[in-house]
Amino acid sequence: MSIKIGILGLGTVGCGVVQVLQQNAKDIQTRTHCDLQIKAILDRDLHRERDVNGDFLLTDQPDEVLHDPEIDIIVEVMGGIEPARTFILDALKHGKNVVTANKDLIAVHGHELLDAANEAGKDLYFEASVGGGIPIIAALKESLSANKITHLLGIINGTTNYILTAMAEQGREYAEVLAEAQQLGYAEANPSSDVDGLDAARKLAILASIAFNSRVALNDVFVEGISKITREDLTYAAELGCTIKLLAVAKHQDEGIEVRVHPAILPLTHPLASVNGVFNAIYVVGDAVGETMFYGRGAGSLPTGSAIVSDIMRIARNLKSNSMSSINCTCYLDLPLKSSSDFYTAFYIRLLVKDEPRVLATLALLFAEANISFASIIQKQRGKDQAEIVLVTHPCREGALQEALDSVKAYSKVLSIDNVIRFEKDYPES
Amino acid sequence: MSIKIGILGLGTVGCGVVQVLQQNAKDIQTRTHCDLQIKAILDRDLHRERDVNGDFLLTDQPDEVLHDPEIDIIVEVMGGIEPARTFILDALKHGKNVVTANKDLIAVHGHELLDAANEAGKDLYFEASVGGGIPIIAALKESLSANKITHLLGIINGTTNYILTAMAEQGREYAEVLAEAQQLGYAEANPSSDVDGLDAARKLAILASIAFNSRVALNDVFVEGISKITREDLTYAAELGCTIKLLAVAKHQDEGIEVRVHPAILPLTHPLASVNGVFNAIYVVGDAVGETMFYGRGAGSLPTGSAIVSDIMRIARNLKSNSMSSINCTCYLDLPLKSSSDFYTAFYIRLLVKDEPRVLATLALLFAEANISFASIIQKQRGKDQAEIVLVTHPCREGALQEALDSVKAYSKVLSIDNVIRFEKDYPES
């Protein structure tokens, strides 16, 4: 069976798709019993230098790809919302199956696109939209589908993990490591989408929607970035037997679901703690399977190409057996979202105080008034009459913590509250 | 659509399957759009106490399950080769789809069973046969199918990983930890299948066959158990920044494939090094995806039930869409197997020698004659005139190492060669 592919976009990821299809052509053919051929590629710029070539049409006319009646599968790797959204809807209407790597689009318009695919009776796969080559979406939709997923914790942004790993391992400051990451091409000139947590939030919205069968929109995700993390925090974390990661957290509890992206202190014994550098990993707890983790490269042309081409091969098998995946939109529930004041975590609080008797006792009382007690305390002399105190609380409601912090701020012996970082204890919770 | 299930065996795993099907019944129905019902369960012993019950027939007559025309899916969780093999073949002939958790059977008769499924036009899934709830078989067959897999390293036996973890963390001896594991039920009264590496070898034969698309029989796997590992070896490993794991290793190189199960020294920086206790993990390197790892509980009634019920749900979707998985036997190549003398790894060698001048120099010369050089050396005084030496070689042919060891044994200053352990460096190899 001959299957023809059209690709929208020939940037880094598009070139990765072409390369994987070409370098493993023979195995791909044997494994699918199909002859997969790239027929046409759309790109705005027909003349820029690229490492790939082959027997395909390179065009800047969308219709030459989207409306070619011979093309069975459209691969969208342009990125961005528009025109990608319109092109995918158009492709589905014209009877094409679609593979996309577009997290921005799926996070915001996934529902619309999956419904359109369903209506057209076509497949829409998007494994590459989260975690590069890590097959987390197939795991959630299929291999773990016998489970109620209760927790999903991910390191799903390579840039921030590279920065935090370098800060932890080399004792360097955020700004310095960020600048280096920009030079090495691991961070963009405008790094906001990565370091402010938005990229991770998009991916978490996708993962949580699938894991909990309930739509989580990008705006539902509480987001906090890593720019407030200092060398001192990483040193204290190490003293506590922990490290700091930008975590994407989704939990399903009786009261509802909570979805949040923020830096978190994580015990070194947690499987995610040793996920370093540009690697990604998603830790998933299900009621039957227990703890699992999926680890790999979260970006890059070939890892992303691996996910996209594997999706293409699924569609090829479906076409050959004249079926479709039939797992399009899986959001059959409408679970309530917890507000951030109801999040329930432990906290790390770093304060500068006057080094006088009874200060610690007073602090303990202020927290106790909000029903918050401490799991550990570190105190260090800073200068002649100041002390730095790190408090690690037992898990508490975030609203209660905010109340306590208001009282602490008003306490005259407190010079500054220098950082407040959520602390994720080992899972599953007792 | 109503789908009826028959289960062969109601031991630990069988009860796990029933429990998962019951506790998540509503979600399973919504996710598959099918009503899955257990109709009959076969077990030799109709009267033993069990935690499960439900509206199904419990029978000791195989035909009441295998030949019930209403049953669509047979779940084989009896274990062992016979009568499981005959029952599965019989079920396929009678038009049933089959899910099995039986590693012994798949490792030895997988080819025959997959061919029978293919001929019958039925699905045969066996995700639970390796790694409990970890979806490694789906990953290799589908999600990573765009790749040429080059390396697969697994910790796929929970008993030996529990023992080695306890030895490493608590500085205890093998025999003592084994006895404790037996008391706790983590090791069997006759622990040979686990500690001698046979259980891991069966699982590796299954994984390597799928990863490399070439049949690897159980007898093709080189196997060495963990009973030779001592507290001293773990202490030296720690000094070298490493730990010791029972590794299942499969590599695909130009000359052929090598498949081996043995204790291995592994740098702490390797993702598998922090897989502790009864957890399993499989580290897979593909030419496009790069390094990946899949982690979770490798055994237990609910994790295994998770994999089995997810396989049942795949079949339900296939039945509903009137298709089949069409990825049965994937061994379309016939790759040559490397003999153990051609394995290429580094080695850790622990020797007791006379503490005299020139002994180390002579040892170095003896290894150099076989073209083997050292990456690290540790020497410690042992008693008045003896020294313990640990040599870590650079990677070499295993045949060359054996030659060198013969010369070393014949050298009069060498009192004993106390251990020789393979040393797996970080992957992918440079």
PDB file of N, CA and C in Angstrom, chain B residues 133-179:
ATOM      1  N   GLY B 133       3.645  -3.353  35.126  1.00  0.00           N
ATOM      2  CA  GLY B 133       2.794  -2.318  34.560  1.00  0.00           C
ATOM      3  C   GLY B 133       3.494  -1.369  33.600  1.00  0.00           C
ATOM      4  N   ILE B 134       4.795  -1.513  33.411  1.00  0.00           N
ATOM      5  CA  ILE B 134       5.541  -0.592  32.532  1.00  0.00           C
ATOM      6  C   ILE B 134       5.214  -0.909  31.076  1.00  0.00           C
ATOM      7  N   PRO B 135       4.753   0.089  30.315  1.00  0.00           N
ATOM      8  CA  PRO B 135       4.330  -0.219  28.938  1.00  0.00           C
ATOM      9  C   PRO B 135       5.494  -0.266  27.963  1.00  0.00           C
ATOM     10  N   ILE B 136       6.419  -1.206  28.171  1.00  0.00           N
ATOM     11  CA  ILE B 136       7.629  -1.239  27.343  1.00  0.00           C
ATOM     12  C   ILE B 136       7.384  -1.923  26.005  1.00  0.00           C
ATOM     13  N   ILE B 137       6.486  -2.892  25.969  1.00  0.00           N
ATOM     14  CA  ILE B 137       6.284  -3.601  24.699  1.00  0.00           C
ATOM     15  C   ILE B 137       5.538  -2.716  23.708  1.00  0.00           C
ATOM     16  N   ALA B 138       4.528  -1.987  24.197  1.00  0.00           N
ATOM     17  CA  ALA B 138       3.841  -1.028  23.323  1.00  0.00           C
ATOM     18  C   ALA B 138       4.821   0.037  22.845  1.00  0.00           C
ATOM     19  N   ALA B 139       5.716   0.479  23.734  1.00  0.00           N
ATOM     20  CA  ALA B 139       6.692   1.493  23.337  1.00  0.00           C
ATOM     21  C   ALA B 139       7.566   0.964  22.200  1.00  0.00           C
ATOM     22  N   LEU B 140       8.079  -0.249  22.354  1.00  0.00           N
ATOM     23  CA  LEU B 140       8.977  -0.787  21.326  1.00  0.00           C
ATOM     24  C   LEU B 140       8.224  -1.081  20.028  1.00  0.00           C
ATOM     25  N   LYS B 141       7.007  -1.616  20.130  1.00  0.00           N
ATOM     26  CA  LYS B 141       6.273  -2.000  18.913  1.00  0.00           C
ATOM     27  C   LYS B 141       5.644  -0.811  18.219  1.00  0.00           C
ATOM     28  N   GLU B 142       5.290   0.225  18.990  1.00  0.00           N
ATOM     29  CA  GLU B 142       4.549   1.321  18.377  1.00  0.00           C
ATOM     30  C   GLU B 142       5.216   2.686  18.546  1.00  0.00           C
ATOM     31  N   SER B 143       5.359   3.129  19.802  1.00  0.00           N
ATOM     32  CA  SER B 143       5.738   4.526  20.002  1.00  0.00           C
ATOM     33  C   SER B 143       7.165   4.828  19.568  1.00  0.00           C
ATOM     34  N   LEU B 144       8.032   3.811  19.558  1.00  0.00           N
ATOM     35  CA  LEU B 144       9.411   4.035  19.108  1.00  0.00           C
ATOM     36  C   LEU B 144       9.649   3.380  17.745  1.00  0.00           C
ATOM     37  N   SER B 145       8.562   3.056  17.032  1.00  0.00           N
ATOM     38  CA  SER B 145       8.733   2.222  15.842  1.00  0.00           C
ATOM     39  C   SER B 145       9.404   2.945  14.689  1.00  0.00           C
ATOM     40  N   ALA B 146       9.572   4.260  14.784  1.00  0.00           N
ATOM     41  CA  ALA B 146      10.310   4.983  13.742  1.00  0.00           C
ATOM     42  C   ALA B 146      11.821   4.817  13.893  1.00  0.00           C
ATOM     43  N   ASN B 147      12.253   4.177  14.970  1.00  0.00           N
ATOM     44  CA  ASN B 147      13.684   4.093  15.288  1.00  0.00           C
ATOM     45  C   ASN B 147      14.309   2.764  14.925  1.00  0.00           C
ATOM     46  N   LYS B 148      15.610   2.810  14.668  1.00  0.00           N
ATOM     47  CA  LYS B 148      16.453   1.629  14.820  1.00  0.00           C
ATOM     48  C   LYS B 148      16.906   1.630  16.271  1.00  0.00           C
ATOM     49  N   ILE B 149      16.525   0.617  17.030  1.00  0.00           N
ATOM     50  CA  ILE B 149      16.970   0.533  18.425  1.00  0.00           C
ATOM     51  C   ILE B 149      18.390  -0.019  18.438  1.00  0.00           C
ATOM     52  N   THR B 150      19.281   0.691  19.120  1.00  0.00           N
ATOM     53  CA  THR B 150      20.675   0.237  19.162  1.00  0.00           C
ATOM     54  C   THR B 150      21.051  -0.394  20.502  1.00  0.00           C
ATOM     55  N   HIS B 151      20.477   0.132  21.602  1.00  0.00           N
ATOM     56  CA  HIS B 151      20.806  -0.390  22.931  1.00  0.00           C
ATOM     57  C   HIS B 151      19.527  -0.555  23.737  1.00  0.00           C
ATOM     58  N   LEU B 152      19.458  -1.623  24.488  1.00  0.00           N
ATOM     59  CA  LEU B 152      18.385  -1.780  25.462  1.00  0.00           C
ATOM     60  C   LEU B 152      19.029  -2.343  26.730  1.00  0.00           C
ATOM     61  N   LEU B 153      18.927  -1.591  27.826  1.00  0.00           N
ATOM     62  CA  LEU B 153      19.480  -2.039  29.110  1.00  0.00           C
ATOM     63  C   LEU B 153      18.342  -2.038  30.114  1.00  0.00           C
ATOM     64  N   GLY B 154      18.161  -3.157  30.797  1.00  0.00           N
ATOM     65  CA  GLY B 154      17.038  -3.210  31.708  1.00  0.00           C
ATOM     66  C   GLY B 154      17.394  -3.718  33.079  1.00  0.00           C
ATOM     67  N   ILE B 155      16.687  -3.154  34.066  1.00  0.00           N
ATOM     68  CA  ILE B 155      16.616  -3.777  35.387  1.00  0.00           C
ATOM     69  C   ILE B 155      15.231  -4.382  35.414  1.00  0.00           C
ATOM     70  N   ILE B 156      15.149  -5.702  35.157  1.00  0.00           N
ATOM     71  CA  ILE B 156      13.843  -6.305  34.903  1.00  0.00           C
ATOM     72  C   ILE B 156      13.583  -7.486  35.826  1.00  0.00           C
ATOM     73  N   ASN B 157      14.308  -7.519  36.935  1.00  0.00           N
ATOM     74  CA  ASN B 157      14.002  -8.520  37.964  1.00  0.00           C
ATOM     75  C   ASN B 157      14.006  -7.829  39.320  1.00  0.00           C
ATOM     76  N   GLY B 158      12.833  -7.751  39.925  1.00  0.00           N
ATOM     77  CA  GLY B 158      12.683  -7.012  41.173  1.00  0.00           C
ATOM     78  C   GLY B 158      13.403  -7.644  42.349  1.00  0.00           C
ATOM     79  N   THR B 159      13.424  -8.970  42.404  1.00  0.00           N
ATOM     80  CA  THR B 159      14.051  -9.665  43.537  1.00  0.00           C
ATOM     81  C   THR B 159      15.535  -9.319  43.635  1.00  0.00           C
ATOM     82  N   THR B 160      16.251  -9.460  42.510  1.00  0.00           N
ATOM     83  CA  THR B 160      17.691  -9.186  42.544  1.00  0.00           C
ATOM     84  C   THR B 160      17.950  -7.698  42.766  1.00  0.00           C
ATOM     85  N   ASN B 161      17.062  -6.841  42.267  1.00  0.00           N
ATOM     86  CA  ASN B 161      17.296  -5.408  42.488  1.00  0.00           C
ATOM     87  C   ASN B 161      17.044  -5.048  43.950  1.00  0.00           C
ATOM     88  N   TYR B 162      16.060  -5.704  44.561  1.00  0.00           N
ATOM     89  CA  TYR B 162      15.844  -5.501  46.003  1.00  0.00           C
ATOM     90  C   TYR B 162      17.089  -5.924  46.776  1.00  0.00           C
ATOM     91  N   ILE B 163      17.648  -7.086  46.438  1.00  0.00           N
ATOM     92  CA  ILE B 163      18.817  -7.615  47.167  1.00  0.00           C
ATOM     93  C   ILE B 163      20.026  -6.697  46.977  1.00  0.00           C
ATOM     94  N   LEU B 164      20.319  -6.320  45.728  1.00  0.00           N
ATOM     95  CA  LEU B 164      21.503  -5.484  45.477  1.00  0.00           C
ATOM     96  C   LEU B 164      21.331  -4.095  46.083  1.00  0.00           C
ATOM     97  N   THR B 165      20.111  -3.555  46.061  1.00  0.00           N
ATOM     98  CA  THR B 165      19.870  -2.247  46.667  1.00  0.00           C
ATOM     99  C   THR B 165      20.116  -2.311  48.175  1.00  0.00           C
ATOM    100  N   ALA B 166      19.597  -3.347  48.817  1.00  0.00           N
ATOM    101  CA  ALA B 166      19.781  -3.467  50.264  1.00  0.00           C
ATOM    102  C   ALA B 166      21.259  -3.669  50.603  1.00  0.00           C
ATOM    103  N   MET B 167      21.962  -4.478  49.798  1.00  0.00           N
ATOM    104  CA  MET B 167      23.398  -4.675  50.038  1.00  0.00           C
ATOM    105  C   MET B 167      24.143  -3.349  49.912  1.00  0.00           C
ATOM    106  N   ALA B 168      23.802  -2.569  48.890  1.00  0.00           N
ATOM    107  CA  ALA B 168      24.506  -1.306  48.654  1.00  0.00           C
ATOM    108  C   ALA B 168      24.181  -0.283  49.738  1.00  0.00           C
ATOM    109  N   GLU B 169      22.898  -0.191  50.102  1.00  0.00           N
ATOM    110  CA  GLU B 169      22.497   0.873  51.037  1.00  0.00           C
ATOM    111  C   GLU B 169      22.857   0.545  52.475  1.00  0.00           C
ATOM    112  N   GLN B 170      22.842  -0.748  52.805  1.00  0.00           N
ATOM    113  CA  GLN B 170      23.032  -1.125  54.204  1.00  0.00           C
ATOM    114  C   GLN B 170      24.343  -1.847  54.448  1.00  0.00           C
ATOM    115  N   GLY B 171      25.176  -2.014  53.405  1.00  0.00           N
ATOM    116  CA  GLY B 171      26.472  -2.664  53.596  1.00  0.00           C
ATOM    117  C   GLY B 171      26.366  -4.089  54.108  1.00  0.00           C
ATOM    118  N   ARG B 172      25.342  -4.794  53.635  1.00  0.00           N
ATOM    119  CA  ARG B 172      25.162  -6.164  54.132  1.00  0.00           C
ATOM    120  C   ARG B 172      25.588  -7.199  53.094  1.00  0.00           C
ATOM    121  N   GLU B 173      25.699  -8.449  53.544  1.00  0.00           N
ATOM    122  CA  GLU B 173      26.154  -9.520  52.655  1.00  0.00           C
ATOM    123  C   GLU B 173      24.975 -10.147  51.917  1.00  0.00           C
ATOM    124  N   TYR B 174      25.280 -10.735  50.764  1.00  0.00           N
ATOM    125  CA  TYR B 174      24.277 -11.345  49.896  1.00  0.00           C
ATOM    126  C   TYR B 174      23.379 -12.349  50.615  1.00  0.00           C
ATOM    127  N   ALA B 175      23.999 -13.310  51.316  1.00  0.00           N
ATOM    128  CA  ALA B 175      23.223 -14.414  51.895  1.00  0.00           C
ATOM    129  C   ALA B 175      22.207 -13.892  52.914  1.00  0.00           C
ATOM    130  N   GLU B 176      22.639 -12.902  53.679  1.00  0.00           N
ATOM    131  CA  GLU B 176      21.786 -12.345  54.730  1.00  0.00           C
ATOM    132  C   GLU B 176      20.578 -11.612  54.111  1.00  0.00           C
ATOM    133  N   VAL B 177      20.848 -10.813  53.074  1.00  0.00           N
ATOM    134  CA  VAL B 177      19.749 -10.062  52.446  1.00  0.00           C
ATOM    135  C   VAL B 177      18.804 -11.006  51.708  1.00  0.00           C
ATOM    136  N   LEU B 178      19.372 -12.042  51.084  1.00  0.00           N
ATOM    137  CA  LEU B 178      18.520 -13.017  50.401  1.00  0.00           C
ATOM    138  C   LEU B 178      17.559 -13.667  51.396  1.00  0.00           C
ATOM    139  N   ALA B 179      18.091 -14.060  52.554  1.00  0.00           N
ATOM    140  CA  ALA B 179      17.244 -14.701  53.567  1.00  0.00           C
ATOM    141  C   ALA B 179      16.117 -13.757  53.992  1.00  0.00           C
TER     142      ALA B 179
END
